[in-house]
mmCIF file of C-alpha atoms in Angstrom:
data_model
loop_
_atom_site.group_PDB
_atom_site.id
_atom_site.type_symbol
_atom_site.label_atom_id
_atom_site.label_comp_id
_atom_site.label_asym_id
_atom_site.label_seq_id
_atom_site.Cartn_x
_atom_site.Cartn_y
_atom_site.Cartn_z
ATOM 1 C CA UNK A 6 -36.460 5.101 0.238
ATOM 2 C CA UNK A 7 -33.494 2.587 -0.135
ATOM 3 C CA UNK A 8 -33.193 3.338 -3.795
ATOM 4 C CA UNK A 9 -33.301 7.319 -2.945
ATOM 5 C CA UNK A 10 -30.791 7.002 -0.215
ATOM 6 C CA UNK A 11 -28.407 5.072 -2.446
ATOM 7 C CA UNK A 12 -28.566 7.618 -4.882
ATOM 8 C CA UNK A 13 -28.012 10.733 -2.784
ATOM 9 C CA UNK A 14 -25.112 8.861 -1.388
ATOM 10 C CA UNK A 15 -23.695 8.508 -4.615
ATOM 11 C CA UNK A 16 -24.217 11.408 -6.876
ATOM 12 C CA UNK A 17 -23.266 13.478 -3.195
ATOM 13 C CA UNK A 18 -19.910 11.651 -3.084
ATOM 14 C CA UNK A 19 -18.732 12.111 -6.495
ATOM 15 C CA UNK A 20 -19.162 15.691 -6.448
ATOM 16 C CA UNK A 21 -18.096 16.245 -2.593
ATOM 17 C CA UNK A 22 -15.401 13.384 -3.789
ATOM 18 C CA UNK A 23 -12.596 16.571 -4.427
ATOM 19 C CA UNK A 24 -13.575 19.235 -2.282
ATOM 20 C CA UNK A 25 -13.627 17.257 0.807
ATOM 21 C CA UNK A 26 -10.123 15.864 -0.180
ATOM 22 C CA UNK A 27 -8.747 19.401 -0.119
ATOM 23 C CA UNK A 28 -10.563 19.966 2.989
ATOM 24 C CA UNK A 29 -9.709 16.756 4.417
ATOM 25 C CA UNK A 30 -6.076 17.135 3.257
ATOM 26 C CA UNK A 31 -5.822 20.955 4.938
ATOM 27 C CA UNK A 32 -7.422 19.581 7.904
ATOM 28 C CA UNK A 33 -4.135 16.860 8.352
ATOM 29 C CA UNK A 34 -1.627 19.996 7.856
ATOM 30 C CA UNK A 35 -3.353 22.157 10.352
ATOM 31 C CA UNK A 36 -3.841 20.191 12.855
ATOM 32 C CA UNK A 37 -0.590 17.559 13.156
ATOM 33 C CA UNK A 38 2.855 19.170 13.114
ATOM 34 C CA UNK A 39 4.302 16.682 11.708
ATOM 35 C CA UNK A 40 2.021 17.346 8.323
ATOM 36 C CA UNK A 41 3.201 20.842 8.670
ATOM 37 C CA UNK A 42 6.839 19.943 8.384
ATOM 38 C CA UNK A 43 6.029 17.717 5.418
ATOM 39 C CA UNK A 44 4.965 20.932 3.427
ATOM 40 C CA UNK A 45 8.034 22.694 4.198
ATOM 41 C CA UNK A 46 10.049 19.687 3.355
ATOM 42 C CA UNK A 47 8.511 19.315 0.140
ATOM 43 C CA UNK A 48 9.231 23.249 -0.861
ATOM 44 C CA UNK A 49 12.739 22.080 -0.117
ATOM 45 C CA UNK A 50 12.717 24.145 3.082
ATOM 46 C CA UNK A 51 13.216 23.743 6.656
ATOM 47 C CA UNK A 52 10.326 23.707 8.932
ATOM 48 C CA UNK A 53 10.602 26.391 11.507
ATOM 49 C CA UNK A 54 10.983 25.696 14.993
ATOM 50 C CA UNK A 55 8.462 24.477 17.225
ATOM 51 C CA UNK A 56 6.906 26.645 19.521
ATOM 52 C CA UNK A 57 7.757 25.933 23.892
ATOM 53 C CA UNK A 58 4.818 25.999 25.677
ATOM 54 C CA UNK A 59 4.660 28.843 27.768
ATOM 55 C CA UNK A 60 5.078 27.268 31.450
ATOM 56 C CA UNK A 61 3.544 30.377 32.914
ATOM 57 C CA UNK A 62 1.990 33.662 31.495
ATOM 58 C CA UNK A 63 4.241 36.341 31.814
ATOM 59 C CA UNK A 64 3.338 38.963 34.136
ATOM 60 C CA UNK A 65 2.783 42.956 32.921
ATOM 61 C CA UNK A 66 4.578 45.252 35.141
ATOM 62 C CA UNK A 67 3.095 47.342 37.269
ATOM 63 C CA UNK A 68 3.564 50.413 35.211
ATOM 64 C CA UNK A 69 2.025 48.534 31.941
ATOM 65 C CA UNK A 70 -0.892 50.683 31.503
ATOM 66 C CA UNK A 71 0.542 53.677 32.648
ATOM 67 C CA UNK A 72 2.928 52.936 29.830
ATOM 68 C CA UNK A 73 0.313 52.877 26.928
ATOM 69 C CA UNK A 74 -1.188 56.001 27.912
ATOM 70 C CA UNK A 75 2.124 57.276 26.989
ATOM 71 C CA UNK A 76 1.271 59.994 24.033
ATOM 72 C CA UNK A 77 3.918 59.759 22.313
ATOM 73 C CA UNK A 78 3.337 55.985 21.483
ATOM 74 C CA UNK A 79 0.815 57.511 19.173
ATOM 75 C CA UNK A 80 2.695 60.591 18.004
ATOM 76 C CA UNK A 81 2.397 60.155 14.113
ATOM 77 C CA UNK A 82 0.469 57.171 13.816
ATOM 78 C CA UNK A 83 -1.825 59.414 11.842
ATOM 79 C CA UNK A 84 1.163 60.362 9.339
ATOM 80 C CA UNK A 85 2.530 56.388 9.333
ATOM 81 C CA UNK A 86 -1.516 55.544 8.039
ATOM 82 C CA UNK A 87 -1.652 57.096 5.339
ATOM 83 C CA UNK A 88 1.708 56.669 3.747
ATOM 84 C CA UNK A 89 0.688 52.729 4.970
ATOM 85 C CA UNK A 90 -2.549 53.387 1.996
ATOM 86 C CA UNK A 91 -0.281 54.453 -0.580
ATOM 87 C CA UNK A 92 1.529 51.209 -0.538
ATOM 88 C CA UNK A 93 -1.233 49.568 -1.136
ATOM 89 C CA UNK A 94 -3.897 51.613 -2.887
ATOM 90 C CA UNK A 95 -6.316 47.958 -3.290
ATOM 91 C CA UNK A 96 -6.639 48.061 0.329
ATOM 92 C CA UNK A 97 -9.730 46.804 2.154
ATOM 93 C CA UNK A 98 -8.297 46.153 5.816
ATOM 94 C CA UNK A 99 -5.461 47.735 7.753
ATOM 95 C CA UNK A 100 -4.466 46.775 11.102
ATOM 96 C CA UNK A 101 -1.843 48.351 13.353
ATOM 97 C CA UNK A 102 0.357 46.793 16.110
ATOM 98 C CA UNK A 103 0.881 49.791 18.300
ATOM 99 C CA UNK A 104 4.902 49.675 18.998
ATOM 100 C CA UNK A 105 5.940 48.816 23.163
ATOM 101 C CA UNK A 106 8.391 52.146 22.351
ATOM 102 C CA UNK A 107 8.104 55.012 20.794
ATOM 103 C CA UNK A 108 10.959 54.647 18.630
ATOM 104 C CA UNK A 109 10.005 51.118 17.595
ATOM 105 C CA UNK A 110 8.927 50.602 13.841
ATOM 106 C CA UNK A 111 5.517 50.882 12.978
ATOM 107 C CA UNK A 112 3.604 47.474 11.658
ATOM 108 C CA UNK A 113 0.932 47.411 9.413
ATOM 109 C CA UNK A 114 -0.945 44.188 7.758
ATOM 110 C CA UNK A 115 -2.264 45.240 4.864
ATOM 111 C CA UNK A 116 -5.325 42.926 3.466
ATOM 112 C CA UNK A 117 -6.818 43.582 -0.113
ATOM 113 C CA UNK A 118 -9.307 40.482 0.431
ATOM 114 C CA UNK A 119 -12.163 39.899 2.909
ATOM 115 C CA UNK A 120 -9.846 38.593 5.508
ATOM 116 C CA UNK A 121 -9.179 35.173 4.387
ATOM 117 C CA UNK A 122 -7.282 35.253 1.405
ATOM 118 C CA UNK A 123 -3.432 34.906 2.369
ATOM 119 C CA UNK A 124 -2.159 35.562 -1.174
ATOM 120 C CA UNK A 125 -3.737 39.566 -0.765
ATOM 121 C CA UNK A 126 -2.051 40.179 2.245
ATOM 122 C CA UNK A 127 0.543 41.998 3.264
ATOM 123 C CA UNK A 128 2.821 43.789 5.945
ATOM 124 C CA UNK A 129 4.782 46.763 6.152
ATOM 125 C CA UNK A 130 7.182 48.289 8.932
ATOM 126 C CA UNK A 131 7.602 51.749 8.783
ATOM 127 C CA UNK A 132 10.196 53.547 10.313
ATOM 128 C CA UNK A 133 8.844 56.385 13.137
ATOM 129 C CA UNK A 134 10.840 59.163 12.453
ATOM 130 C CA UNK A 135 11.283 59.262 8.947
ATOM 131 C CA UNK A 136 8.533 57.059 7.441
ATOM 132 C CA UNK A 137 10.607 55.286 5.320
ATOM 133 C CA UNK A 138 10.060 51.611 4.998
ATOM 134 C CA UNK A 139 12.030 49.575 7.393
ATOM 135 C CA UNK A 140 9.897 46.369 5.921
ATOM 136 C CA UNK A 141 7.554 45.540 2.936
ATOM 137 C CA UNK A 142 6.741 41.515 2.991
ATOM 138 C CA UNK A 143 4.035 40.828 0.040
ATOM 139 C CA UNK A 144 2.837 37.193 -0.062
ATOM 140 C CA UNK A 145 5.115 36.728 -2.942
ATOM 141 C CA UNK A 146 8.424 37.537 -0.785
ATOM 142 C CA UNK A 147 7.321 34.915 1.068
ATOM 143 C CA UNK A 148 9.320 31.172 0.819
ATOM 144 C CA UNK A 149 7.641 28.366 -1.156
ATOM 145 C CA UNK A 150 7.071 27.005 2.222
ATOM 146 C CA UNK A 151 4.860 29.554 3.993
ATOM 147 C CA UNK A 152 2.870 30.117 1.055
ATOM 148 C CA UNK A 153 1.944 26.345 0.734
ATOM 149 C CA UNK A 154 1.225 26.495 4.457
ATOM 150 C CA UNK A 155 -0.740 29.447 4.243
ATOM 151 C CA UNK A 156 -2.934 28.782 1.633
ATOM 152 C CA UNK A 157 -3.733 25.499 3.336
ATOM 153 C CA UNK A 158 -4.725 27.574 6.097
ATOM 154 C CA UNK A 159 -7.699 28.791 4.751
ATOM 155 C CA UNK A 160 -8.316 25.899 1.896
ATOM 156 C CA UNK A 161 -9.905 23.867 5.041
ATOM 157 C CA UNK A 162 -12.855 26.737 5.307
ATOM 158 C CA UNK A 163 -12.832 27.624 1.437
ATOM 159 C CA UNK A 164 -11.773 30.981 2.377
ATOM 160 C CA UNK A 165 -8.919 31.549 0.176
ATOM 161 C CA UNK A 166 -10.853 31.480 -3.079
ATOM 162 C CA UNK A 167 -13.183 34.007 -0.853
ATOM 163 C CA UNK A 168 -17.311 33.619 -1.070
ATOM 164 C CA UNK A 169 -16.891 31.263 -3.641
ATOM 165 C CA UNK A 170 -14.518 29.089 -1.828
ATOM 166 C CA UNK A 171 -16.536 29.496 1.114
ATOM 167 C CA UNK A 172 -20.096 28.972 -0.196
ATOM 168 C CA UNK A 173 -18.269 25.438 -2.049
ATOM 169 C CA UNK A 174 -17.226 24.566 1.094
ATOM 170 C CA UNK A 175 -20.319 25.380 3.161
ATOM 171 C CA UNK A 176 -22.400 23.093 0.522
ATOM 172 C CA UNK A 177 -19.745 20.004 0.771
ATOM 173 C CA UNK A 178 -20.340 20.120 4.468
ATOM 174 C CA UNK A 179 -23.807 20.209 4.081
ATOM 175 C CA UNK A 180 -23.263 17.436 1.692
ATOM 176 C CA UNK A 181 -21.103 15.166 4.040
ATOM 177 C CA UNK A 182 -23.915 15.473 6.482
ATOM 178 C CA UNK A 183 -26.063 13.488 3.526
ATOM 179 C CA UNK A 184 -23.505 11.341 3.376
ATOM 180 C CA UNK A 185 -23.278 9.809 7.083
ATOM 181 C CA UNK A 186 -27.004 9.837 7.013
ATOM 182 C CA UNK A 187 -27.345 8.168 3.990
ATOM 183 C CA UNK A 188 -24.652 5.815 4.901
ATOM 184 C CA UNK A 189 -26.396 4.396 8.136
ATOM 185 C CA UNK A 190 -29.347 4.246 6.463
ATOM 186 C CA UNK A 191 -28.140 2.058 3.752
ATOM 187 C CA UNK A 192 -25.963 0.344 6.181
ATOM 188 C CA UNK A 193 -28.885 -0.120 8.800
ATOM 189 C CA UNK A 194 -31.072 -1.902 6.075
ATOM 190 C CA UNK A 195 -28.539 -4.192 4.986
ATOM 191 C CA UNK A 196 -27.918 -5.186 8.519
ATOM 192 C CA UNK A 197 -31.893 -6.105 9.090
ATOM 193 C CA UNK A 198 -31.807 -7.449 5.520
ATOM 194 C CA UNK A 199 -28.527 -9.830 6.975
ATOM 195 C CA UNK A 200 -30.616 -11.051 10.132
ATOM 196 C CA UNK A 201 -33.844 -11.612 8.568
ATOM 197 C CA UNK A 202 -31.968 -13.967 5.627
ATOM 198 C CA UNK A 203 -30.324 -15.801 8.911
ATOM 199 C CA UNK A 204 -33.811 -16.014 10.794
ATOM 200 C CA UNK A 205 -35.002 -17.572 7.219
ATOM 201 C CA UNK A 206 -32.469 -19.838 6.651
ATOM 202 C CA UNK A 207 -32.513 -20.761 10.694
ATOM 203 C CA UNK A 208 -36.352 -21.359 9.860
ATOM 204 C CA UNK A 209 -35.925 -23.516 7.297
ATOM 205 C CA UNK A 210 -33.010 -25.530 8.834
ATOM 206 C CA UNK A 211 -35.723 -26.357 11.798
ATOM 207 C CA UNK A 212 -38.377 -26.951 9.292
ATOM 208 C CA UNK A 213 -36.619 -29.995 7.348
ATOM 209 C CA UNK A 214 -34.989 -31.225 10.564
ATOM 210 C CA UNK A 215 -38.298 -31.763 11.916
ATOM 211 C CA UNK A 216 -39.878 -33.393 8.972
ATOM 212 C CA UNK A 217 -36.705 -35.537 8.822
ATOM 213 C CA UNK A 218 -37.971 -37.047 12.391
#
């Protein structure tokens, strides 16, 4: 058991060794804002501003729903949709932001991927009266920046290489699991191995003290 242990620790950790670095590294940048800002710094950009906390959710008016059952909020959405598919012919999702006015531009987010691929996405504002476009952002309009910081993103769940990424990733989890097991296992045995030498060498200590009296 010790010598099967030792070796799924190993041969698990050399080939987890990269993977979980990436995820690991995505991980730091996702989660701490100062990692964040170190990606834009290192594109050479500034980071953007931090976010305020919202002190208190802002409250709808009255007249909020009565306001979305407005029909002319969806006056031509139809129209907007399908000159939104031409854009992108590739496309596998499209999702709408309805506009708070009716003569507010139209977003898309157009996705060729399965949802998790930044680098496939992207968005298009569309005027309301005229369809023409008021705004076409493909990933690669985007700053050095936000594409490092989106592709991070979704490098912590594999997803940006899509089921590839994500079955990798699914099977280095799986693997790190292996790895604390086999870790306190190994560790555990050394630690009884460690007490039983002392209770030995204790043994022997009392042994030749008492045949020294």
């Amino acid at each position: 058991t010790k010598a099967r242990h030792f070796n799924w620790h190993n041969v698990i950790g050399f080939w987890s060794a990269a993977p979980l670095f990436v995820v690991v590294l995505s991980g730091v940048v996702i989660s701490y804002t100062w990692a964040s800002n170190l990606v834009y710094r290192a594109a050479g950009e500034e980071p953007p501003p931090a976010q305020r906390p919202q002190q208190q959710p802002q409250q709808q008016p009255a007249n909020a729903g009565e306001a979305m059952q407005d029909p002319a909020l969806y006056e031509g959405l139809g129209r907007l949709l399908e000159r939104a598919e031409r854009q992108e012919p590739g496309w596998r999702i499209i999702t709408l932001q309805l506009p708070t006015k009716p003569d507010a531009p139209v977003t898309f987010a157009l996705d060729r991927g399965d949802g998790g691929q930044p680098h496939l996405r992207s968005t298009l504002a569309l005027d309301r009266s005229t369809g023409e476009v008021a705004r076409w952002e493909p990933f690669a309009s985007l700053t050095t920046g936000r594409r490092l910081r989106s592709i991070l993103r979704f490098a912590h769940t594999g997803e940006v290489l899509g089921l590839v990424g994500q079955t990798v990733a699914g099977l280095v989890t799986l693997g790190g699991a292996f790895l604390v097991y086999t870790g306190l296992s190994l560790a555990l045995r050394r630690l009884f191995a460690w007490v039983a030498r002392r209770r030995r060498v204790a043994g022997v200590a009392a042994e030749a003290g008492a045949a020294g009296d």
